[in-house]
JSON list of C-alpha atoms in Angstrom, two decimals:
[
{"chain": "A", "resi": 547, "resn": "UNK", "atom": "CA", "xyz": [8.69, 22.31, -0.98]},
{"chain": "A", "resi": 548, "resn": "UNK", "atom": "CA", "xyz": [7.09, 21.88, -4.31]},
{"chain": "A", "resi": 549, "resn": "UNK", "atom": "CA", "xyz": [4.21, 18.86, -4.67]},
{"chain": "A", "resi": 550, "resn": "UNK", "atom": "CA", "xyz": [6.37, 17.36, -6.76]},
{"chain": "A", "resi": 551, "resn": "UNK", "atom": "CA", "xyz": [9.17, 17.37, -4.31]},
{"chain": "A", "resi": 552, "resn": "UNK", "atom": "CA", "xyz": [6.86, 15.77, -1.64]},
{"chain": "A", "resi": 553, "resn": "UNK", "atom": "CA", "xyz": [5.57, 12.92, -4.24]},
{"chain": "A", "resi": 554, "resn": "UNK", "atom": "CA", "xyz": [8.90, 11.97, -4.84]},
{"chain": "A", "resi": 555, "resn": "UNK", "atom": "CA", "xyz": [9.87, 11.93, -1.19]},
{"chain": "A", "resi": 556, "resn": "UNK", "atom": "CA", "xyz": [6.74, 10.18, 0.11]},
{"chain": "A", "resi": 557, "resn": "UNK", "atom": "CA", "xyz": [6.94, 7.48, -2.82]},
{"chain": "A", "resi": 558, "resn": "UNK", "atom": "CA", "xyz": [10.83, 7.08, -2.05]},
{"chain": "A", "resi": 559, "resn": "UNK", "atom": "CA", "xyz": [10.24, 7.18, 2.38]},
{"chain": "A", "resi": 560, "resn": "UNK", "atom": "CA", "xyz": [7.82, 4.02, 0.97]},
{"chain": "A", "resi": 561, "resn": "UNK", "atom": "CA", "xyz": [10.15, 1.90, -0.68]},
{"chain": "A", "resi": 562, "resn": "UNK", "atom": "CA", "xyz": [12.78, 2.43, 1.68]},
{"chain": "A", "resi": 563, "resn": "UNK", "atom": "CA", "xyz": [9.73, 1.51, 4.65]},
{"chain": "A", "resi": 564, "resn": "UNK", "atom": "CA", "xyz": [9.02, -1.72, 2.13]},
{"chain": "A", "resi": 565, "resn": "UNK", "atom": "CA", "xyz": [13.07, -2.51, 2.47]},
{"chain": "A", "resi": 566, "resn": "UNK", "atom": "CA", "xyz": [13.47, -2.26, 6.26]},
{"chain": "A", "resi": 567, "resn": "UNK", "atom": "CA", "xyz": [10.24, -3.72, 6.69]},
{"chain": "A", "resi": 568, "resn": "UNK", "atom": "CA", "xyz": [11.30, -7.13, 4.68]},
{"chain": "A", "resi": 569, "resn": "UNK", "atom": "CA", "xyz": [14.77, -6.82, 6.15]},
{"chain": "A", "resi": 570, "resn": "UNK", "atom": "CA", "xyz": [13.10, -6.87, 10.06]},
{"chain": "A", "resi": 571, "resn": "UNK", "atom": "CA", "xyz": [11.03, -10.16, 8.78]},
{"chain": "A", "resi": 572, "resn": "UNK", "atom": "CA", "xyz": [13.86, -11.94, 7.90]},
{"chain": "A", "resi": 573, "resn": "UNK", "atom": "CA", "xyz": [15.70, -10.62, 11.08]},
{"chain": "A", "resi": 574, "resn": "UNK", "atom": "CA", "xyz": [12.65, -11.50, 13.08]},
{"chain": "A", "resi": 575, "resn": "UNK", "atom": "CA", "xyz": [12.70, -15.16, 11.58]},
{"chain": "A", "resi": 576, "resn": "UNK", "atom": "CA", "xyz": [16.38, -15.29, 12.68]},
{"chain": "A", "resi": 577, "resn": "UNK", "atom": "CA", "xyz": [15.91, -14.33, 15.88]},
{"chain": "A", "resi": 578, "resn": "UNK", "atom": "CA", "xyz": [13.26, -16.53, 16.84]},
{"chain": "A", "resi": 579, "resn": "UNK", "atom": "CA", "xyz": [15.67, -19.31, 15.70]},
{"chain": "A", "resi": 580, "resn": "UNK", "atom": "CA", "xyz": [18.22, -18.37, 18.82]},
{"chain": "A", "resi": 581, "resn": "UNK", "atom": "CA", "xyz": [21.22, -18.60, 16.85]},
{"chain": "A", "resi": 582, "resn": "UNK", "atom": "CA", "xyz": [23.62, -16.08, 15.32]},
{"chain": "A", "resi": 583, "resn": "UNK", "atom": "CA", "xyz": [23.90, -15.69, 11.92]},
{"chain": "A", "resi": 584, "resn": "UNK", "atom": "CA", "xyz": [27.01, -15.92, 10.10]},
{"chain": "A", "resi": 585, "resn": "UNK", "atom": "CA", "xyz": [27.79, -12.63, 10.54]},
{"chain": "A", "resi": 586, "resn": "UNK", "atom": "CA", "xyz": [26.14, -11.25, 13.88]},
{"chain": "A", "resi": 587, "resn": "UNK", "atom": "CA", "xyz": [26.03, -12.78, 17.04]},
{"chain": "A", "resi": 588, "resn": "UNK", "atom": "CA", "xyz": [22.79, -14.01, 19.03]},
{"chain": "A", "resi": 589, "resn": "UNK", "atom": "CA", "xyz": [22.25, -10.90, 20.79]},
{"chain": "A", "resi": 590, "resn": "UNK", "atom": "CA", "xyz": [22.74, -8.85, 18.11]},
{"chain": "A", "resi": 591, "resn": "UNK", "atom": "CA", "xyz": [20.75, -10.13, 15.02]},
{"chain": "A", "resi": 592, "resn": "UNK", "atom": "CA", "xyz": [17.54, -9.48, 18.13]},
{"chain": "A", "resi": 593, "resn": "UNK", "atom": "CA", "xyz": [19.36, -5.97, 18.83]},
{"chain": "A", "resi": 594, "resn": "UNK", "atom": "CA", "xyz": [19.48, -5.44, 14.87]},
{"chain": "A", "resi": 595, "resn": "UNK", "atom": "CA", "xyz": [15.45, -6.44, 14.22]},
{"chain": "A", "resi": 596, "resn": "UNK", "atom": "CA", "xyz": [14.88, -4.52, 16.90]},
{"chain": "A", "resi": 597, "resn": "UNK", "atom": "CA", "xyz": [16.71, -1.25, 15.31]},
{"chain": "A", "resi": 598, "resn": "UNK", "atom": "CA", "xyz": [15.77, -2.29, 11.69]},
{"chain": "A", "resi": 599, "resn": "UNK", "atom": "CA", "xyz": [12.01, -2.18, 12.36]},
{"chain": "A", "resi": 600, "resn": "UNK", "atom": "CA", "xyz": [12.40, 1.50, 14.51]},
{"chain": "A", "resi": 601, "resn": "UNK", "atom": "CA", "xyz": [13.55, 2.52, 11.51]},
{"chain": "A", "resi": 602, "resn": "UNK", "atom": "CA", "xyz": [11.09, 0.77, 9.10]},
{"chain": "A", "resi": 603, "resn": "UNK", "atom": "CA", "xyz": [8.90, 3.14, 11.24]},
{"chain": "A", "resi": 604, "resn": "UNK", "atom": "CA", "xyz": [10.73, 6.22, 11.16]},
{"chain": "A", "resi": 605, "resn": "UNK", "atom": "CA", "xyz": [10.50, 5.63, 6.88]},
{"chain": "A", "resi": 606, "resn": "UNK", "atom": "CA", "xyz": [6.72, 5.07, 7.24]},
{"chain": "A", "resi": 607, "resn": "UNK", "atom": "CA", "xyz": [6.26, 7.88, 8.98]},
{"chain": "A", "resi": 608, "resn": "UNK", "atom": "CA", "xyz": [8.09, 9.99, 6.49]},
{"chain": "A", "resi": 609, "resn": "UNK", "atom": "CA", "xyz": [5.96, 8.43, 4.00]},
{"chain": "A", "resi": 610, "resn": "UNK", "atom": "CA", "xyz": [2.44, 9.03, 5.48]},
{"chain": "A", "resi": 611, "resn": "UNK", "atom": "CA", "xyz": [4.08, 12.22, 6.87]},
{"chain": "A", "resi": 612, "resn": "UNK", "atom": "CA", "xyz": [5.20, 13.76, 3.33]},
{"chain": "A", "resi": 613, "resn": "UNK", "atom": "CA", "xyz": [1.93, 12.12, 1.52]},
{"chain": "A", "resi": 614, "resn": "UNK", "atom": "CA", "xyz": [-0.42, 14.33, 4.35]},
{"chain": "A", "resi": 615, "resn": "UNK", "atom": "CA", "xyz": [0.97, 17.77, 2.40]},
{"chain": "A", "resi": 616, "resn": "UNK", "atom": "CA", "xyz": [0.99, 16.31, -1.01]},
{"chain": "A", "resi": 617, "resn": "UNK", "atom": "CA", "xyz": [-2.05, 17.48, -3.18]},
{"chain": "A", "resi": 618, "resn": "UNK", "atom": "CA", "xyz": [-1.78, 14.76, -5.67]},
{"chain": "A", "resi": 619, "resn": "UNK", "atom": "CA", "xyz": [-2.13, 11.91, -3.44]},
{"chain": "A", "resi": 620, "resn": "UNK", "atom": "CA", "xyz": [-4.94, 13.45, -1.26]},
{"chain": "A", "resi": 621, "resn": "UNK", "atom": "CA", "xyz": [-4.33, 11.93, 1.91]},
{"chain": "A", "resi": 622, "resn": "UNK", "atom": "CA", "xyz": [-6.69, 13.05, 4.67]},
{"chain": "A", "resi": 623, "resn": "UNK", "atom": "CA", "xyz": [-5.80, 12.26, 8.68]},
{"chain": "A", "resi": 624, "resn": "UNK", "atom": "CA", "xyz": [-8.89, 10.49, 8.34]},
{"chain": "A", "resi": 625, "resn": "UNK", "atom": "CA", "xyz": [-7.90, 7.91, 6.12]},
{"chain": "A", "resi": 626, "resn": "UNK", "atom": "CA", "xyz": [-4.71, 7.08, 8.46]},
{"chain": "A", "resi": 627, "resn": "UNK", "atom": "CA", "xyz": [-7.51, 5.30, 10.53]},
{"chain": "A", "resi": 628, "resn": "UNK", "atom": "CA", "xyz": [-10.13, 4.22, 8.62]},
{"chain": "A", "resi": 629, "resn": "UNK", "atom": "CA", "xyz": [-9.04, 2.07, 5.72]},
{"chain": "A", "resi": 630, "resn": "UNK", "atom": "CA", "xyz": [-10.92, 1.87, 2.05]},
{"chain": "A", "resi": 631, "resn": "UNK", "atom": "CA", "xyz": [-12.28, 5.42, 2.32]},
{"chain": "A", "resi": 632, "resn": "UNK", "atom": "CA", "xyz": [-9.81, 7.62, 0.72]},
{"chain": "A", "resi": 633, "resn": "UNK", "atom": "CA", "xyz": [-9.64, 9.42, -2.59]},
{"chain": "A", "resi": 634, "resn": "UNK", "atom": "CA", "xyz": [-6.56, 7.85, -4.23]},
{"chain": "A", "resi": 635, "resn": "UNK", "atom": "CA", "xyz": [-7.19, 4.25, -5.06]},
{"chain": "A", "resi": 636, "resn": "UNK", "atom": "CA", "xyz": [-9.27, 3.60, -2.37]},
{"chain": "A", "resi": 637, "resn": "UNK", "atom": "CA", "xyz": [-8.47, 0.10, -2.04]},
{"chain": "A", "resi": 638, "resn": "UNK", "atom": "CA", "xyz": [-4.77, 0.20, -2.42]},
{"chain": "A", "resi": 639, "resn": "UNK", "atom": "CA", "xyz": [-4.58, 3.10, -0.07]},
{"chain": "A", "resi": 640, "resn": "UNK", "atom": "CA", "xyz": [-6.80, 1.10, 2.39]},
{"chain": "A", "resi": 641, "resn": "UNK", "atom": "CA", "xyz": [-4.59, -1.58, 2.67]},
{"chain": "A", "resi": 642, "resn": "UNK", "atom": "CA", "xyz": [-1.76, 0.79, 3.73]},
{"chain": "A", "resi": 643, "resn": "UNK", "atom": "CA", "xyz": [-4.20, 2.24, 6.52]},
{"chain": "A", "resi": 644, "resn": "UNK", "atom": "CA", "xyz": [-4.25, -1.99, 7.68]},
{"chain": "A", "resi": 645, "resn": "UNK", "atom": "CA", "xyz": [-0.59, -2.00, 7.32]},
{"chain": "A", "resi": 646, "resn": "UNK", "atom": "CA", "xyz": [-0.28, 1.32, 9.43]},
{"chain": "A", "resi": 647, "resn": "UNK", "atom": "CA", "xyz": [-2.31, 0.14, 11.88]},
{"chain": "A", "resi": 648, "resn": "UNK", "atom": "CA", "xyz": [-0.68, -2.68, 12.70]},
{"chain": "A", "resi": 649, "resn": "UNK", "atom": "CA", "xyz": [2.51, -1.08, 12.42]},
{"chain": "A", "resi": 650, "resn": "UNK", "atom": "CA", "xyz": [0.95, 1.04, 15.35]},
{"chain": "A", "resi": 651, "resn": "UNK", "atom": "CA", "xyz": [0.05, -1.87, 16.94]},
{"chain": "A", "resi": 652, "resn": "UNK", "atom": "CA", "xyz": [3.18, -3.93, 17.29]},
{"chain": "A", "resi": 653, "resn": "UNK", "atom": "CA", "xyz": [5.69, -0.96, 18.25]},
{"chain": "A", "resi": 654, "resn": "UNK", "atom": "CA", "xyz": [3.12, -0.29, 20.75]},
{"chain": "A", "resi": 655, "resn": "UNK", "atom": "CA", "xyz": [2.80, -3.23, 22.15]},
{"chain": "A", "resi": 656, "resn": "UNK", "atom": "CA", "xyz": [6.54, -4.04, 22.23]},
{"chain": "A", "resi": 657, "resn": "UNK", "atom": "CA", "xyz": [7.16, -0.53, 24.12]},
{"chain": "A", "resi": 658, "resn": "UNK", "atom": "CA", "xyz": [4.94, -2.19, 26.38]},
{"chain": "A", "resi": 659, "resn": "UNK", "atom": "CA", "xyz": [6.14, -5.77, 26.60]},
{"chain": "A", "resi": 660, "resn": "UNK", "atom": "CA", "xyz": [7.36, -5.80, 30.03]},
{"chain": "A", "resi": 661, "resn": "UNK", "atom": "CA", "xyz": [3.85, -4.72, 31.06]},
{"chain": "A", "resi": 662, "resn": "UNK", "atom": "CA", "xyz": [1.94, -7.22, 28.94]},
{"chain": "A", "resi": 663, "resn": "UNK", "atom": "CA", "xyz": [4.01, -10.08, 29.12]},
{"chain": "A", "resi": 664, "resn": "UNK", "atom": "CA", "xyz": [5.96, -11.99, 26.83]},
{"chain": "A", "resi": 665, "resn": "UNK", "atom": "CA", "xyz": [2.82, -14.28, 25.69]},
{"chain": "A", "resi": 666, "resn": "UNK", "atom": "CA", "xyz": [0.62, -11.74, 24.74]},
{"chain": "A", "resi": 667, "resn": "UNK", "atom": "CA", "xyz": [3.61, -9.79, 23.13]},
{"chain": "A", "resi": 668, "resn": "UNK", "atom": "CA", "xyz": [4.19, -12.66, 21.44]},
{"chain": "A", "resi": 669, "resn": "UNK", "atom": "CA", "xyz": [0.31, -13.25, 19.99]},
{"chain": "A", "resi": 670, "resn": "UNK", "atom": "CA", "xyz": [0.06, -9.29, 18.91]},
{"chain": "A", "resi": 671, "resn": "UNK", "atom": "CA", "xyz": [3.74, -9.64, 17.54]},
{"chain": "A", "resi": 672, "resn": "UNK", "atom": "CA", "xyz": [2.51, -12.57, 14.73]},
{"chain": "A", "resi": 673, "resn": "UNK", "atom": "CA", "xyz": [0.79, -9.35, 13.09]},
{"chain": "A", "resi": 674, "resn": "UNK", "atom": "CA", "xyz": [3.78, -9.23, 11.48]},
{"chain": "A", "resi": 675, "resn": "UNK", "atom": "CA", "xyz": [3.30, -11.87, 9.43]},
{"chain": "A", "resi": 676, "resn": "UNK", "atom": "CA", "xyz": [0.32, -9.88, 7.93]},
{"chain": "A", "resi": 677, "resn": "UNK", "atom": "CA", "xyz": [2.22, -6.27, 7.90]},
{"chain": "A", "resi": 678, "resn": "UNK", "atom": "CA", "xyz": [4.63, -6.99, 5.60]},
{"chain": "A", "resi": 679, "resn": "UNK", "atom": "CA", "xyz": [2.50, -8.75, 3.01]},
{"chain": "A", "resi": 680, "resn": "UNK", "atom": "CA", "xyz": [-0.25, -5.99, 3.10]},
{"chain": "A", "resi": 681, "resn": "UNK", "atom": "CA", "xyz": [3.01, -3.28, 2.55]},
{"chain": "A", "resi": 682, "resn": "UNK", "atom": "CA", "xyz": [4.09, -4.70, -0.43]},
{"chain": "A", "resi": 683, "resn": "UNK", "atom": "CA", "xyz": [0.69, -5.38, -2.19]},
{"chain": "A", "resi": 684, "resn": "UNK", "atom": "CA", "xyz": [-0.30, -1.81, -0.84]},
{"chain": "A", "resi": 685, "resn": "UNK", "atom": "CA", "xyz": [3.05, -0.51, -2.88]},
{"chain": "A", "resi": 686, "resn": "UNK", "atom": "CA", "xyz": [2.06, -2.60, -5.93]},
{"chain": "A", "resi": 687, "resn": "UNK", "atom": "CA", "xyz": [-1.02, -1.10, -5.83]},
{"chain": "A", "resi": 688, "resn": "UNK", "atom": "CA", "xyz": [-0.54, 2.36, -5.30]},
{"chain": "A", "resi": 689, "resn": "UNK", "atom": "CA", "xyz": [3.09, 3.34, -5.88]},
{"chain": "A", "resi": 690, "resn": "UNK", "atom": "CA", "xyz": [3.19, 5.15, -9.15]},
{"chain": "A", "resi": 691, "resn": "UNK", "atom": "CA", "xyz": [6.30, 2.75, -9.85]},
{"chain": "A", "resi": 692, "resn": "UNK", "atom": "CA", "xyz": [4.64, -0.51, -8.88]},
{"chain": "A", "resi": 693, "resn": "UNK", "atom": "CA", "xyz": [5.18, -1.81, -12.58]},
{"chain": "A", "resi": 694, "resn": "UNK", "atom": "CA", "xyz": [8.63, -0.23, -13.22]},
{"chain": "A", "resi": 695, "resn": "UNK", "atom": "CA", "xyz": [11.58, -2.66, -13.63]},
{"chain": "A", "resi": 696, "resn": "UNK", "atom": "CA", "xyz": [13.30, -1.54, -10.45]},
{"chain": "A", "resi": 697, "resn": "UNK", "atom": "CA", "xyz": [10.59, -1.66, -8.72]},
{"chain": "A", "resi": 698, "resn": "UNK", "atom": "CA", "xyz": [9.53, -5.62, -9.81]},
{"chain": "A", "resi": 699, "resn": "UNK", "atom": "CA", "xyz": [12.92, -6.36, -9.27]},
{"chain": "A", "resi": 700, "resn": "UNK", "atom": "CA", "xyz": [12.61, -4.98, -5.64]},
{"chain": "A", "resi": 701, "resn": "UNK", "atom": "CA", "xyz": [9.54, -6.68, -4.93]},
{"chain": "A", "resi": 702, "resn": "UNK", "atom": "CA", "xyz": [10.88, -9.96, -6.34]},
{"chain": "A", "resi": 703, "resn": "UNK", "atom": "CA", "xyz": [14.07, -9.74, -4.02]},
{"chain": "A", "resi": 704, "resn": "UNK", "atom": "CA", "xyz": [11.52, -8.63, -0.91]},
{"chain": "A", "resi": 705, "resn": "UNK", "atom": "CA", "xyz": [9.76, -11.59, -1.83]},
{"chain": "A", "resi": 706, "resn": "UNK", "atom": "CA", "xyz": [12.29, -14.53, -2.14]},
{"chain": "A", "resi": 707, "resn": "UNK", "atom": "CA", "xyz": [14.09, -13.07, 1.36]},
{"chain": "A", "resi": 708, "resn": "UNK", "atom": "CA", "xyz": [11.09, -13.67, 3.41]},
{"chain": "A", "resi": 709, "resn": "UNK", "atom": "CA", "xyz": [10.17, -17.48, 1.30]},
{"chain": "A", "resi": 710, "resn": "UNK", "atom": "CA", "xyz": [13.50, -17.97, 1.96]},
{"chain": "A", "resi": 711, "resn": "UNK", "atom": "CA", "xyz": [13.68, -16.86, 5.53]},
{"chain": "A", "resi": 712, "resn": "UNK", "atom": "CA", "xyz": [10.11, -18.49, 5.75]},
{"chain": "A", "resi": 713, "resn": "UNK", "atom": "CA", "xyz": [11.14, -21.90, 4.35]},
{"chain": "A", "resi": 714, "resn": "UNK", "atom": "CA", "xyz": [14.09, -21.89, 6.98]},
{"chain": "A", "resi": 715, "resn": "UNK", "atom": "CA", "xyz": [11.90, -21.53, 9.65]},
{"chain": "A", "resi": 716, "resn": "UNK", "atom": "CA", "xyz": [9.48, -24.06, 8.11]},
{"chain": "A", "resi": 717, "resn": "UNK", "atom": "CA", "xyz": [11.96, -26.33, 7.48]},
{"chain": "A", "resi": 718, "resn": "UNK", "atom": "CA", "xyz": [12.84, -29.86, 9.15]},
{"chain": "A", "resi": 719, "resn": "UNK", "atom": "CA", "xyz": [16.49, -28.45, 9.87]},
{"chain": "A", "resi": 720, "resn": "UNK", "atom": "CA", "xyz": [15.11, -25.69, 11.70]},
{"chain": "A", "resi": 721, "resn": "UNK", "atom": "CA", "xyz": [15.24, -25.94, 15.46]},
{"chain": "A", "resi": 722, "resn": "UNK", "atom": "CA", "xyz": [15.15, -23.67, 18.27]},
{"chain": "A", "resi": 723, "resn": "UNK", "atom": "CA", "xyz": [17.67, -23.02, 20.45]},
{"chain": "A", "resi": 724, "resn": "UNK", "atom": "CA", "xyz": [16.06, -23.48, 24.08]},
{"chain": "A", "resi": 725, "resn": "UNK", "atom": "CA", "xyz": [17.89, -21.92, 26.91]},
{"chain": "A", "resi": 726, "resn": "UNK", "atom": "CA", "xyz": [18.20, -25.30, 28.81]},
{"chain": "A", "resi": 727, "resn": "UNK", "atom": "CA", "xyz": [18.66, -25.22, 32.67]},
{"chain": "A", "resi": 728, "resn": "UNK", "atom": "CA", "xyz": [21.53, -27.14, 34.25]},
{"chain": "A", "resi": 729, "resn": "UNK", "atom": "CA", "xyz": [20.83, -30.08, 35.83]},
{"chain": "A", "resi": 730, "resn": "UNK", "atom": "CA", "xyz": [22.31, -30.52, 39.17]},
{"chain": "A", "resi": 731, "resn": "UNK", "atom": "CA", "xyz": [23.70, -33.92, 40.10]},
{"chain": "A", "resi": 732, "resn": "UNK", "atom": "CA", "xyz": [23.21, -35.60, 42.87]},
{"chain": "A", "resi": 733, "resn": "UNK", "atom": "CA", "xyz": [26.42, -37.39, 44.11]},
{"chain": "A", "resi": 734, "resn": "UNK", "atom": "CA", "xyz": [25.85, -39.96, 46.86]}
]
């Protein structure tokens, strides 16, 4: 595979990564919500997250994966761990080691969240709400596309779904759906 081949795989595995990842926000707001969206029911907008942000990972993978062998980007297995050190835009780059890491960290921990329990699941899992902001300044750093129409137009769209999804949540007229125990009456 030519370098130029793996540049324009490793820059496309990102976007798509950047996609999934905003899609499994606003799935992730949903879900904590309890109720179905207009198109899914309960179980499966949680069942849906779940799948979207597997393969949010499978993308990033691909996309650290394909940038490894590319000689133009100069990725080093050391800079998968340690953020701000690499040779390409060290900053930029950094903040997709952060976003990796965390990554890392919440599939992880939610292969695990029988073990650790559902609160401390739950404390890791707010990561999120750093992940997917550090992803998409990381692409509008980096990418070699960060400033093409398409791409602003992406990034725009990323952006209102989660303000939007965000603002729901936020919102007065949001309200969760508590699984609420029948009361047993007492008949004299």
């Amino acid at each position: 595979m030519t370098s130029q081949a793996l540049w324009d795989f490793g820059r496309g595995s990102g976007v798509v990564a950047l996609v999934l990842l905003t899609l499994s926000m606003v799935l992730g707001i949903a879900t904590r919500s309890g109720r179905p969206a207009p198109w899914l029911p309960r179980f499966a907008v949680a069942e849906t997250h779940r799948n979207t942000s597997l393969l949010a990972t499978v993308f990033l993978v691909l996309h650290v994966g394909l940038l490894l062998f590319d000689p133009y980007a100069q990725l080093r297995i050391f800079d998968l761990v340690f953020p701000f050190v690499g040779n390409y835009r060290p900053f930029w780059q950094g903040l997709g080691t952060v976003a990796l890491d965390l990554m890392i960290a919440l599939v992880v921990t939610s292969l695990l969240r029988t073990r650790i329990g559902l609160r401390t699941w739950r404390g890791i899992h707010w990561a999120a709400y750093g992940l997917w902001p550090i992803a998409l300044v990381h692409a509008l750093g980096t990418g070699t596309d960060s400033f093409s129409a398409w791409f602003l137009v992406l990034a725009i769209v990323c952006v209102a779904a989660v303000l939007g999804a965000l603002g729901w949540r936020l919102s007065a007229r949001f309200t969760e759906r508590r699984a609420v125990a029948p009361t047993m009456e007492v008949r004299v």
